[in-house]
XYZ file of C-alpha atoms in Angstrom:
330
model
C 25.076 59.088 -199.582
C 24.688 62.072 -197.270
C 28.170 61.502 -195.862
C 29.601 61.392 -199.380
C 27.925 64.685 -200.253
C 29.424 66.310 -197.160
C 32.906 65.047 -198.088
C 32.517 66.295 -201.668
C 32.051 69.814 -200.322
C 35.610 69.765 -199.006
C 37.665 71.278 -201.870
C 40.591 68.847 -201.847
C 38.380 65.769 -201.424
C 36.119 66.890 -204.244
C 39.048 67.393 -206.615
C 40.571 64.080 -205.539
C 37.360 62.262 -206.476
C 37.371 63.980 -209.847
C 40.992 63.134 -210.653
C 42.063 60.154 -212.745
C 45.368 58.592 -213.790
C 48.373 60.890 -213.742
C 46.392 63.809 -212.330
C 45.383 61.734 -209.302
C 48.970 60.592 -208.800
C 50.224 64.177 -208.903
C 47.552 65.341 -206.495
C 48.130 62.513 -204.012
C 51.914 62.956 -204.096
C 51.535 66.704 -203.576
C 49.125 66.205 -200.679
C 51.474 63.736 -198.972
C 54.525 66.013 -199.272
C 52.560 69.069 -198.157
C 51.045 67.156 -195.236
C 54.531 66.153 -194.060
C 55.637 69.783 -194.312
C 52.645 70.906 -192.227
C 53.224 68.193 -189.611
C 56.858 69.231 -189.170
C 55.887 72.907 -189.044
C 53.127 72.459 -186.453
C 54.806 69.861 -184.242
C 58.415 71.070 -184.544
C 58.834 71.661 -180.780
C 57.954 68.009 -180.114
C 59.559 66.353 -183.169
C 62.925 68.135 -183.218
C 65.452 66.619 -180.802
C 66.899 70.057 -179.965
C 65.945 73.693 -180.267
C 66.910 75.608 -183.403
C 69.475 77.719 -181.491
C 70.727 75.089 -179.043
C 74.498 74.634 -178.978
C 74.982 72.298 -176.036
C 73.310 69.696 -173.861
C 74.125 68.017 -170.546
C 77.249 66.422 -172.062
C 78.679 69.736 -173.249
C 78.915 71.617 -176.566
C 77.719 69.853 -179.715
C 80.877 70.729 -181.629
C 81.293 72.170 -185.106
C 80.634 70.102 -188.268
C 80.279 66.841 -186.368
C 79.388 63.916 -188.694
C 76.066 62.067 -188.335
C 75.927 60.002 -185.162
C 73.491 58.554 -182.627
C 73.350 61.920 -180.810
C 73.016 63.968 -183.999
C 71.381 61.957 -186.778
C 72.317 64.480 -189.482
C 75.396 65.919 -187.824
C 76.012 69.512 -186.797
C 76.628 72.735 -188.724
C 79.744 74.882 -188.800
C 78.100 77.020 -186.143
C 77.525 74.017 -183.898
C 73.757 73.638 -184.420
C 72.034 70.276 -184.859
C 71.222 69.910 -188.583
C 68.104 67.786 -188.130
C 66.624 70.159 -185.572
C 67.215 73.256 -187.688
C 65.739 71.524 -190.736
C 62.565 70.667 -188.816
C 62.295 74.097 -187.218
C 62.810 75.684 -190.635
C 59.426 74.303 -191.701
C 57.790 76.355 -188.956
C 59.470 79.545 -190.128
C 58.468 78.837 -193.732
C 54.804 78.190 -192.912
C 54.551 81.405 -190.881
C 55.955 83.461 -193.750
C 53.692 81.720 -196.297
C 50.548 82.282 -194.198
C 51.235 85.970 -193.556
C 52.305 86.637 -197.157
C 49.297 84.899 -198.728
C 46.771 86.519 -196.396
C 48.153 89.992 -197.099
C 48.490 89.513 -200.849
C 45.083 87.851 -201.285
C 43.208 90.502 -199.298
C 44.939 93.492 -200.895
C 45.006 92.014 -204.406
C 41.329 91.047 -204.354
C 40.185 94.414 -203.025
C 42.231 96.368 -205.592
C 41.110 94.094 -208.441
C 37.469 94.386 -207.390
C 37.549 98.168 -207.156
C 39.524 98.565 -210.379
C 37.403 96.202 -212.452
C 34.031 97.396 -211.212
C 34.562 101.167 -211.083
C 36.753 101.494 -214.186
C 37.731 104.961 -215.383
C 40.839 106.711 -214.106
C 40.965 104.488 -211.020
C 41.233 101.402 -213.217
C 43.857 102.925 -215.501
C 46.011 104.089 -212.571
C 45.917 100.741 -210.755
C 46.626 98.811 -213.954
C 49.707 100.920 -214.695
C 51.032 100.479 -211.139
C 50.367 96.720 -211.176
C 52.051 96.290 -214.566
C 55.081 98.268 -213.390
C 55.465 96.060 -210.293
C 54.813 92.890 -212.290
C 57.513 93.822 -214.818
C 60.119 94.358 -212.085
C 62.435 91.386 -211.332
C 60.751 89.400 -208.565
C 63.742 88.573 -206.406
C 65.312 92.028 -206.757
C 62.046 93.638 -205.686
C 61.830 91.317 -202.680
C 65.396 92.193 -201.678
C 64.726 95.932 -201.922
C 61.573 95.671 -199.809
C 63.273 93.426 -197.234
C 66.145 95.915 -196.846
C 63.722 98.838 -196.598
C 61.701 97.114 -193.857
C 64.326 95.400 -191.712
C 67.668 96.665 -193.007
C 68.836 93.111 -193.640
C 68.791 90.307 -191.086
C 66.504 90.667 -188.077
C 64.644 88.789 -185.351
C 61.885 86.228 -185.792
C 58.733 88.305 -186.223
C 60.422 91.364 -187.772
C 62.134 88.986 -190.188
C 58.902 87.099 -190.898
C 57.018 90.337 -191.532
C 59.832 91.699 -193.720
C 59.936 88.522 -195.808
C 56.126 88.291 -195.939
C 55.673 91.913 -197.016
C 58.392 91.617 -199.656
C 56.667 88.520 -201.044
C 53.278 90.247 -200.798
C 54.405 93.127 -202.993
C 55.354 90.594 -205.657
C 52.091 88.610 -205.419
C 49.560 91.455 -205.286
C 49.695 92.200 -209.059
C 48.905 88.530 -209.819
C 45.707 88.514 -207.756
C 44.858 92.006 -208.973
C 45.040 91.009 -212.647
C 43.048 87.784 -212.207
C 40.282 89.349 -210.112
C 40.057 92.474 -212.273
C 39.632 90.419 -215.455
C 36.875 88.349 -213.842
C 35.114 91.434 -212.461
C 35.149 93.166 -215.863
C 33.496 90.075 -217.346
C 30.999 89.490 -214.528
C 29.775 93.061 -214.139
C 28.214 92.824 -217.625
C 26.162 89.752 -216.642
C 22.386 89.913 -216.368
C 22.225 89.265 -212.619
C 24.409 92.315 -211.951
C 22.196 94.485 -214.121
C 19.146 93.124 -212.300
C 20.679 94.032 -208.945
C 21.249 97.580 -210.201
C 17.662 97.837 -211.441
C 16.180 96.868 -208.080
C 18.333 99.508 -206.395
C 20.918 97.365 -204.631
C 23.795 99.434 -203.197
C 27.062 99.413 -205.110
C 28.908 97.920 -202.136
C 26.449 95.005 -201.957
C 26.734 94.331 -205.685
C 30.528 94.373 -205.504
C 31.054 92.261 -202.386
C 28.047 89.905 -202.583
C 27.272 89.347 -206.255
C 30.521 90.114 -208.112
C 33.209 89.090 -205.622
C 31.744 85.649 -204.958
C 31.874 84.782 -208.663
C 35.244 86.418 -209.371
C 37.366 84.371 -206.945
C 36.663 80.806 -208.074
C 40.086 80.335 -209.709
C 42.062 81.817 -206.812
C 42.690 78.501 -204.956
C 44.854 77.397 -207.880
C 46.913 80.591 -207.743
C 47.198 80.447 -203.946
C 48.630 76.923 -204.090
C 51.237 77.828 -206.707
C 52.108 81.080 -204.936
C 52.691 79.216 -201.668
C 55.507 77.277 -203.307
C 56.860 80.461 -204.858
C 56.787 82.149 -201.440
C 58.965 79.401 -199.964
C 61.408 79.733 -202.866
C 61.558 83.517 -202.408
C 62.087 83.157 -198.655
C 64.899 80.670 -199.248
C 66.477 83.006 -201.797
C 66.360 85.929 -199.366
C 67.988 83.829 -196.653
C 70.586 82.487 -199.079
C 71.578 86.027 -200.071
C 71.803 87.129 -196.445
C 68.565 89.123 -196.155
C 66.656 86.621 -194.042
C 66.315 85.869 -190.337
C 69.290 85.602 -188.010
C 70.140 82.005 -187.012
C 69.782 82.766 -183.306
C 66.210 84.042 -183.851
C 64.812 81.228 -186.033
C 65.840 78.409 -188.355
C 65.658 79.258 -192.048
C 66.508 76.841 -194.850
C 68.019 79.387 -197.234
C 70.427 80.731 -194.634
C 71.524 77.234 -193.596
C 72.072 76.299 -197.239
C 74.213 79.369 -197.840
C 76.351 78.646 -194.771
C 76.972 75.078 -195.955
C 78.513 76.001 -199.352
C 82.033 76.157 -197.978
C 81.418 72.917 -196.081
C 80.685 71.015 -199.283
C 84.025 72.068 -200.770
C 85.695 70.608 -197.686
C 83.866 67.292 -198.032
C 81.282 68.043 -195.318
C 78.110 67.039 -197.172
C 75.654 66.591 -194.296
C 75.114 70.302 -193.650
C 73.887 71.107 -197.179
C 71.692 68.159 -198.155
C 68.914 68.368 -195.465
C 67.909 72.038 -195.976
C 68.246 71.681 -199.748
C 66.082 68.561 -199.828
C 63.527 70.233 -197.536
C 63.221 73.204 -199.909
C 62.903 70.989 -202.996
C 60.335 68.576 -201.518
C 58.165 71.327 -200.026
C 58.077 73.329 -203.251
C 57.501 70.127 -205.235
C 54.564 69.104 -203.051
C 52.771 72.433 -203.354
C 53.517 72.656 -207.066
C 52.062 69.188 -207.672
C 48.871 70.188 -205.863
C 48.605 73.367 -207.908
C 49.265 71.589 -211.196
C 46.813 68.832 -210.292
C 44.077 71.337 -209.482
C 44.889 73.249 -212.655
C 44.498 70.089 -214.744
C 41.183 69.333 -213.046
C 39.927 72.782 -214.022
C 40.178 71.624 -217.653
C 36.674 70.511 -218.747
C 38.196 68.010 -221.186
C 39.559 66.001 -218.256
C 36.135 65.850 -216.629
C 34.662 64.737 -219.941
C 37.208 61.903 -220.179
C 36.416 60.805 -216.646
C 32.700 60.727 -217.334
C 33.330 58.828 -220.561
C 35.232 56.072 -218.713
C 32.541 55.628 -216.046
C 29.281 56.103 -217.923
C 26.895 53.328 -218.925
C 25.437 53.006 -222.454
C 22.305 54.796 -221.253
C 24.449 57.643 -219.912
C 26.220 57.886 -223.263
C 22.889 58.273 -225.054
C 21.745 60.884 -222.535
C 25.030 62.753 -222.860
C 24.525 63.054 -226.601
C 21.246 64.932 -226.086
C 21.180 68.713 -225.710
C 21.282 69.871 -222.094
C 18.085 71.407 -220.759
C 17.976 75.047 -219.786
C 17.272 74.034 -216.198
C 20.470 71.939 -216.119
C 22.449 74.921 -217.367
C 21.173 76.955 -214.415
C 18.605 79.004 -216.329
C 14.996 79.507 -215.294
C 12.386 78.391 -217.785
Protein backbone atom coordinates (compact mmCIF):
# COMPACT_ATOMS: atom_id res chain seq x y z
CA UNK A 1 0.00 0.00 0.00
CA UNK A 2 2.79 2.40 0.91
CA UNK A 3 4.62 1.59 -2.32
CA UNK A 4 1.45 2.27 -4.31
CA UNK A 5 1.02 5.65 -2.63
CA UNK A 6 4.60 6.59 -3.52
CA UNK A 7 4.03 5.61 -7.17
CA UNK A 8 0.78 7.60 -7.30
CA UNK A 9 2.74 10.74 -6.44
CA UNK A 10 4.60 10.46 -9.73
CA UNK A 11 2.51 12.59 -12.14
CA UNK A 12 2.52 10.26 -15.15
CA UNK A 13 1.90 7.13 -13.06
CA UNK A 14 -0.96 8.80 -11.23
CA UNK A 15 -2.64 9.85 -14.48
CA UNK A 16 -2.05 6.41 -15.98
CA UNK A 17 -3.88 4.79 -13.06
CA UNK A 18 -6.76 7.20 -13.52
CA UNK A 19 -7.10 6.60 -17.27
CA UNK A 20 -9.57 4.17 -18.82
CA UNK A 21 -10.34 2.92 -22.32
CA UNK A 22 -9.30 5.20 -25.16
CA UNK A 23 -7.66 7.71 -22.83
CA UNK A 24 -5.36 5.01 -21.45
CA UNK A 25 -4.51 3.85 -24.96
CA UNK A 26 -3.63 7.39 -26.03
CA UNK A 27 -1.52 7.96 -22.94
CA UNK A 28 0.37 4.66 -23.26
CA UNK A 29 1.02 5.17 -26.98
CA UNK A 30 2.25 8.71 -26.33
CA UNK A 31 4.52 7.56 -23.51
CA UNK A 32 6.04 4.81 -25.67
CA UNK A 33 6.75 7.15 -28.61
CA UNK A 34 8.14 9.86 -26.34
CA UNK A 35 10.29 7.33 -24.47
CA UNK A 36 11.80 6.15 -27.77
CA UNK A 37 12.51 9.77 -28.71
CA UNK A 38 14.25 10.36 -25.36
CA UNK A 39 16.29 7.15 -25.65
CA UNK A 40 17.55 8.13 -29.11
CA UNK A 41 18.29 11.67 -27.94
CA UNK A 42 20.22 10.63 -24.82
CA UNK A 43 22.08 7.64 -26.25
CA UNK A 44 22.66 8.94 -29.80
CA UNK A 45 26.48 8.70 -29.57
CA UNK A 46 26.20 4.98 -28.78
CA UNK A 47 23.18 4.06 -30.95
CA UNK A 48 24.08 5.86 -34.18
CA UNK A 49 26.51 3.89 -36.36
CA UNK A 50 28.29 7.09 -37.47
CA UNK A 51 28.61 10.69 -36.39
CA UNK A 52 26.16 13.25 -37.75
CA UNK A 53 28.88 14.94 -39.86
CA UNK A 54 30.89 11.86 -40.83
CA UNK A 55 31.50 11.46 -44.56
CA UNK A 56 33.91 8.55 -44.68
CA UNK A 57 35.17 5.51 -42.82
CA UNK A 58 38.15 3.16 -43.17
CA UNK A 59 36.88 1.98 -46.57
CA UNK A 60 36.68 5.50 -48.00
CA UNK A 61 33.93 8.06 -48.68
CA UNK A 62 30.32 7.00 -48.10
CA UNK A 63 29.20 8.32 -51.48
CA UNK A 64 26.23 10.49 -52.38
CA UNK A 65 22.63 9.15 -52.35
CA UNK A 66 23.71 5.55 -51.86
CA UNK A 67 20.70 3.19 -51.51
CA UNK A 68 20.09 1.25 -48.27
CA UNK A 69 22.69 -1.45 -47.73
CA UNK A 70 24.41 -3.46 -44.99
CA UNK A 71 26.84 -0.57 -44.38
CA UNK A 72 24.15 2.12 -44.46
CA UNK A 73 20.77 0.73 -43.41
CA UNK A 74 18.86 3.80 -44.64
CA UNK A 75 21.29 4.89 -47.33
CA UNK A 76 23.14 8.18 -47.58
CA UNK A 77 22.07 11.76 -48.34
CA UNK A 78 22.98 13.92 -51.31
CA UNK A 79 25.71 15.40 -49.15
CA UNK A 80 27.14 11.97 -48.37
CA UNK A 81 25.92 11.66 -44.76
CA UNK A 82 24.49 8.45 -43.31
CA UNK A 83 20.69 8.89 -43.13
CA UNK A 84 20.15 6.67 -40.10
CA UNK A 85 22.87 8.40 -38.10
CA UNK A 86 21.59 11.90 -38.86
CA UNK A 87 18.04 10.84 -37.99
CA UNK A 88 19.16 9.54 -34.60
CA UNK A 89 21.38 12.54 -33.90
CA UNK A 90 18.52 14.84 -34.88
CA UNK A 91 16.63 13.67 -31.78
CA UNK A 92 19.43 15.05 -29.62
CA UNK A 93 19.26 18.44 -31.30
CA UNK A 94 15.47 18.52 -30.93
CA UNK A 95 15.50 17.65 -27.22
CA UNK A 96 18.09 20.35 -26.48
CA UNK A 97 16.01 23.00 -28.22
CA UNK A 98 12.80 21.82 -26.49
CA UNK A 99 14.41 21.86 -23.03
CA UNK A 100 15.93 25.33 -23.41
CA UNK A 101 12.78 26.78 -25.01
CA UNK A 102 10.39 25.38 -22.39
CA UNK A 103 12.55 26.42 -19.44
CA UNK A 104 12.85 29.98 -20.74
CA UNK A 105 9.19 30.33 -21.70
CA UNK A 106 7.84 28.75 -18.50
CA UNK A 107 10.00 30.88 -16.19
CA UNK A 108 9.39 34.17 -18.00
CA UNK A 109 5.71 33.49 -18.71
CA UNK A 110 4.93 32.48 -15.13
CA UNK A 111 6.73 35.46 -13.62
CA UNK A 112 5.02 37.96 -15.95
CA UNK A 113 1.60 36.34 -15.42
CA UNK A 114 2.06 36.34 -11.65
CA UNK A 115 3.10 39.98 -11.49
CA UNK A 116 0.42 41.10 -13.94
CA UNK A 117 -2.44 39.21 -12.31
CA UNK A 118 -1.56 40.05 -8.72
CA UNK A 119 -0.55 43.72 -9.03
CA UNK A 120 -3.10 44.74 -11.68
CA UNK A 121 -3.35 48.40 -12.65
CA UNK A 122 -1.22 49.88 -15.42
CA UNK A 123 1.30 47.04 -15.16
CA UNK A 124 -1.42 44.51 -15.94
CA UNK A 125 -2.85 46.54 -18.81
CA UNK A 126 0.58 47.07 -20.40
CA UNK A 127 1.60 43.41 -20.19
CA UNK A 128 -1.77 42.23 -21.51
CA UNK A 129 -1.51 44.50 -24.55
CA UNK A 130 2.04 43.31 -25.30
CA UNK A 131 1.10 39.64 -24.85
CA UNK A 132 -1.97 39.99 -27.08
CA UNK A 133 0.09 41.71 -29.77
CA UNK A 134 2.67 38.88 -29.77
CA UNK A 135 -0.03 36.22 -29.61
CA UNK A 136 -1.81 37.72 -32.63
CA UNK A 137 1.37 37.69 -34.73
CA UNK A 138 1.86 34.66 -37.04
CA UNK A 139 3.82 32.09 -35.04
CA UNK A 140 6.23 30.86 -37.68
CA UNK A 141 6.89 34.33 -39.11
CA UNK A 142 7.71 35.62 -35.63
CA UNK A 143 10.07 32.70 -35.05
CA UNK A 144 11.82 33.39 -38.36
CA UNK A 145 12.27 37.08 -37.54
CA UNK A 146 13.71 36.32 -34.11
CA UNK A 147 16.00 33.59 -35.48
CA UNK A 148 17.39 35.98 -38.12
CA UNK A 149 17.84 38.74 -35.54
CA UNK A 150 19.77 36.44 -33.19
CA UNK A 151 21.91 34.34 -35.52
CA UNK A 152 21.50 35.90 -38.96
CA UNK A 153 20.34 32.59 -40.40
CA UNK A 154 22.20 29.30 -40.08
CA UNK A 155 24.78 28.96 -37.32
CA UNK A 156 26.69 26.51 -35.15
CA UNK A 157 25.26 24.06 -32.63
CA UNK A 158 24.75 26.13 -29.49
CA UNK A 159 24.19 29.48 -31.25
CA UNK A 160 21.65 27.71 -33.45
CA UNK A 161 20.02 25.97 -30.48
CA UNK A 162 19.78 29.24 -28.55
CA UNK A 163 18.44 31.09 -31.61
CA UNK A 164 15.77 28.45 -32.22
CA UNK A 165 14.95 28.19 -28.49
CA UNK A 166 14.61 31.95 -28.03
CA UNK A 167 12.46 32.28 -31.16
CA UNK A 168 10.18 29.53 -29.84
CA UNK A 169 10.21 31.11 -26.37
CA UNK A 170 8.90 34.42 -27.69
CA UNK A 171 5.96 32.54 -29.19
CA UNK A 172 5.21 30.50 -26.04
CA UNK A 173 5.51 33.21 -23.37
CA UNK A 174 2.06 34.76 -24.08
CA UNK A 175 0.42 31.33 -23.61
CA UNK A 176 1.86 30.82 -20.13
CA UNK A 177 1.28 34.48 -19.31
CA UNK A 178 -2.43 34.31 -20.14
CA UNK A 179 -3.03 31.03 -18.27
CA UNK A 180 -1.15 32.06 -15.12
CA UNK A 181 -2.61 35.58 -15.09
CA UNK A 182 -6.18 34.26 -15.29
CA UNK A 183 -5.53 31.84 -12.42
CA UNK A 184 -3.84 34.52 -10.30
CA UNK A 185 -6.75 36.96 -10.80
CA UNK A 186 -9.11 34.24 -9.57
CA UNK A 187 -6.94 33.01 -6.68
CA UNK A 188 -6.02 36.39 -5.23
CA UNK A 189 -9.69 36.90 -4.27
CA UNK A 190 -9.74 33.65 -2.24
CA UNK A 191 -10.08 33.69 1.53
CA UNK A 192 -6.64 32.24 2.26
CA UNK A 193 -4.98 35.11 0.38
CA UNK A 194 -6.98 37.66 2.32
CA UNK A 195 -6.03 35.89 5.55
CA UNK A 196 -2.35 36.07 4.63
CA UNK A 197 -2.71 39.82 4.05
CA UNK A 198 -4.46 40.28 7.39
CA UNK A 199 -1.68 38.58 9.35
CA UNK A 200 0.86 40.82 7.64
CA UNK A 201 2.55 38.39 5.26
CA UNK A 202 4.85 40.14 2.77
CA UNK A 203 3.56 40.59 -0.76
CA UNK A 204 6.42 38.51 -2.18
CA UNK A 205 5.56 35.59 0.12
CA UNK A 206 1.87 35.75 -0.80
CA UNK A 207 2.70 35.81 -4.50
CA UNK A 208 5.34 33.08 -4.63
CA UNK A 209 4.14 30.77 -1.82
CA UNK A 210 0.36 31.02 -1.68
CA UNK A 211 -0.71 32.22 -5.14
CA UNK A 212 1.92 30.72 -7.44
CA UNK A 213 1.58 27.20 -6.07
CA UNK A 214 -2.15 27.16 -6.84
CA UNK A 215 -1.91 28.96 -10.19
CA UNK A 216 0.35 26.47 -11.99
CA UNK A 217 -1.61 23.22 -11.67
CA UNK A 218 -2.70 23.17 -15.33
CA UNK A 219 0.73 24.02 -16.73
CA UNK A 220 1.92 20.39 -17.22
CA UNK A 221 -0.76 19.98 -19.89
CA UNK A 222 0.40 23.10 -21.73
CA UNK A 223 4.07 22.14 -21.40
CA UNK A 224 3.43 18.75 -23.02
CA UNK A 225 1.54 20.25 -25.96
CA UNK A 226 4.08 23.05 -26.37
CA UNK A 227 6.93 20.53 -26.51
CA UNK A 228 5.42 19.04 -29.65
CA UNK A 229 4.83 22.50 -31.07
CA UNK A 230 8.47 23.40 -30.36
CA UNK A 231 9.67 20.43 -32.40
CA UNK A 232 7.37 21.43 -35.26
CA UNK A 233 8.63 25.02 -35.14
CA UNK A 234 12.26 23.86 -35.07
CA UNK A 235 11.64 21.61 -38.07
CA UNK A 236 9.95 24.47 -39.92
CA UNK A 237 12.89 26.79 -39.26
CA UNK A 238 15.33 24.18 -40.53
CA UNK A 239 13.15 23.43 -43.55
CA UNK A 240 13.11 27.12 -44.51
CA UNK A 241 16.87 27.41 -44.09
CA UNK A 242 17.03 29.24 -40.74
CA UNK A 243 18.21 26.31 -38.65
CA UNK A 244 21.56 24.77 -37.75
CA UNK A 245 24.24 24.05 -40.32
CA UNK A 246 24.59 20.33 -41.18
CA UNK A 247 28.25 20.26 -40.19
CA UNK A 248 27.39 21.57 -36.69
CA UNK A 249 24.46 19.28 -35.81
CA UNK A 250 21.80 17.05 -37.35
CA UNK A 251 18.40 18.68 -37.73
CA UNK A 252 15.33 16.94 -39.14
CA UNK A 253 13.83 19.97 -40.88
CA UNK A 254 17.03 20.75 -42.77
CA UNK A 255 17.47 17.13 -43.86
CA UNK A 256 13.86 17.02 -45.04
CA UNK A 257 14.30 20.18 -47.09
CA UNK A 258 17.46 18.84 -48.74
CA UNK A 259 15.67 15.62 -49.72
CA UNK A 260 12.85 17.29 -51.74
CA UNK A 261 14.81 17.20 -54.98
CA UNK A 262 15.84 13.61 -54.24
CA UNK A 263 12.23 12.44 -54.13
CA UNK A 264 11.59 13.84 -57.61
CA UNK A 265 14.53 11.77 -58.83
CA UNK A 266 13.19 8.58 -57.26
CA UNK A 267 15.52 8.69 -54.23
CA UNK A 268 12.99 8.06 -51.46
CA UNK A 269 15.24 6.96 -48.60
CA UNK A 270 16.56 10.43 -47.77
CA UNK A 271 13.13 11.97 -47.09
CA UNK A 272 11.19 9.27 -45.24
CA UNK A 273 13.35 8.84 -42.05
CA UNK A 274 13.47 12.52 -40.95
CA UNK A 275 9.82 13.00 -41.92
CA UNK A 276 8.71 9.94 -39.96
CA UNK A 277 10.84 11.03 -36.98
CA UNK A 278 9.14 14.44 -36.91
CA UNK A 279 5.64 12.95 -37.21
CA UNK A 280 6.12 10.23 -34.57
CA UNK A 281 7.77 12.56 -32.04
CA UNK A 282 5.08 15.21 -32.38
CA UNK A 283 2.39 12.51 -32.30
CA UNK A 284 3.78 10.99 -29.10
CA UNK A 285 3.89 14.28 -27.21
CA UNK A 286 0.49 15.31 -28.54
CA UNK A 287 -1.08 12.04 -27.38
CA UNK A 288 0.34 12.57 -23.89
CA UNK A 289 -1.00 16.11 -23.79
CA UNK A 290 -4.43 15.10 -25.07
CA UNK A 291 -4.56 12.18 -22.65
CA UNK A 292 -3.72 14.40 -19.69
CA UNK A 293 -6.23 16.97 -20.91
CA UNK A 294 -8.97 14.34 -21.03
CA UNK A 295 -8.06 13.18 -17.52
CA UNK A 296 -8.48 16.74 -16.26
CA UNK A 297 -12.18 16.40 -17.16
CA UNK A 298 -14.06 15.50 -13.94
CA UNK A 299 -16.68 13.61 -15.97
CA UNK A 300 -14.06 11.03 -16.94
CA UNK A 301 -13.10 10.48 -13.31
CA UNK A 302 -16.78 10.09 -12.45
CA UNK A 303 -17.17 7.42 -15.15
CA UNK A 304 -14.14 5.56 -13.85
CA UNK A 305 -15.45 5.58 -10.30
CA UNK A 306 -18.85 4.44 -11.55
CA UNK A 307 -17.33 1.38 -13.26
CA UNK A 308 -15.32 0.32 -10.20
CA UNK A 309 -17.57 1.14 -7.27
CA UNK A 310 -19.53 -1.39 -5.22
CA UNK A 311 -23.24 -0.95 -4.38
CA UNK A 312 -22.24 0.48 -1.00
CA UNK A 313 -19.98 3.00 -2.75
CA UNK A 314 -22.85 4.00 -5.03
CA UNK A 315 -25.06 4.71 -2.01
CA UNK A 316 -22.28 6.69 -0.34
CA UNK A 317 -21.64 8.64 -3.54
CA UNK A 318 -25.26 9.74 -3.63
CA UNK A 319 -24.92 11.41 -0.22
CA UNK A 320 -23.77 15.02 0.11
CA UNK A 321 -20.03 15.36 0.65
CA UNK A 322 -18.96 16.52 4.10
CA UNK A 323 -17.27 19.86 4.55
CA UNK A 324 -14.15 18.08 5.77
CA UNK A 325 -13.97 16.07 2.53
CA UNK A 326 -14.21 19.28 0.53
CA UNK A 327 -11.15 20.60 2.37
CA UNK A 328 -13.00 22.98 4.70
CA UNK A 329 -12.50 23.19 8.45
CA UNK A 330 -15.58 22.60 10.56
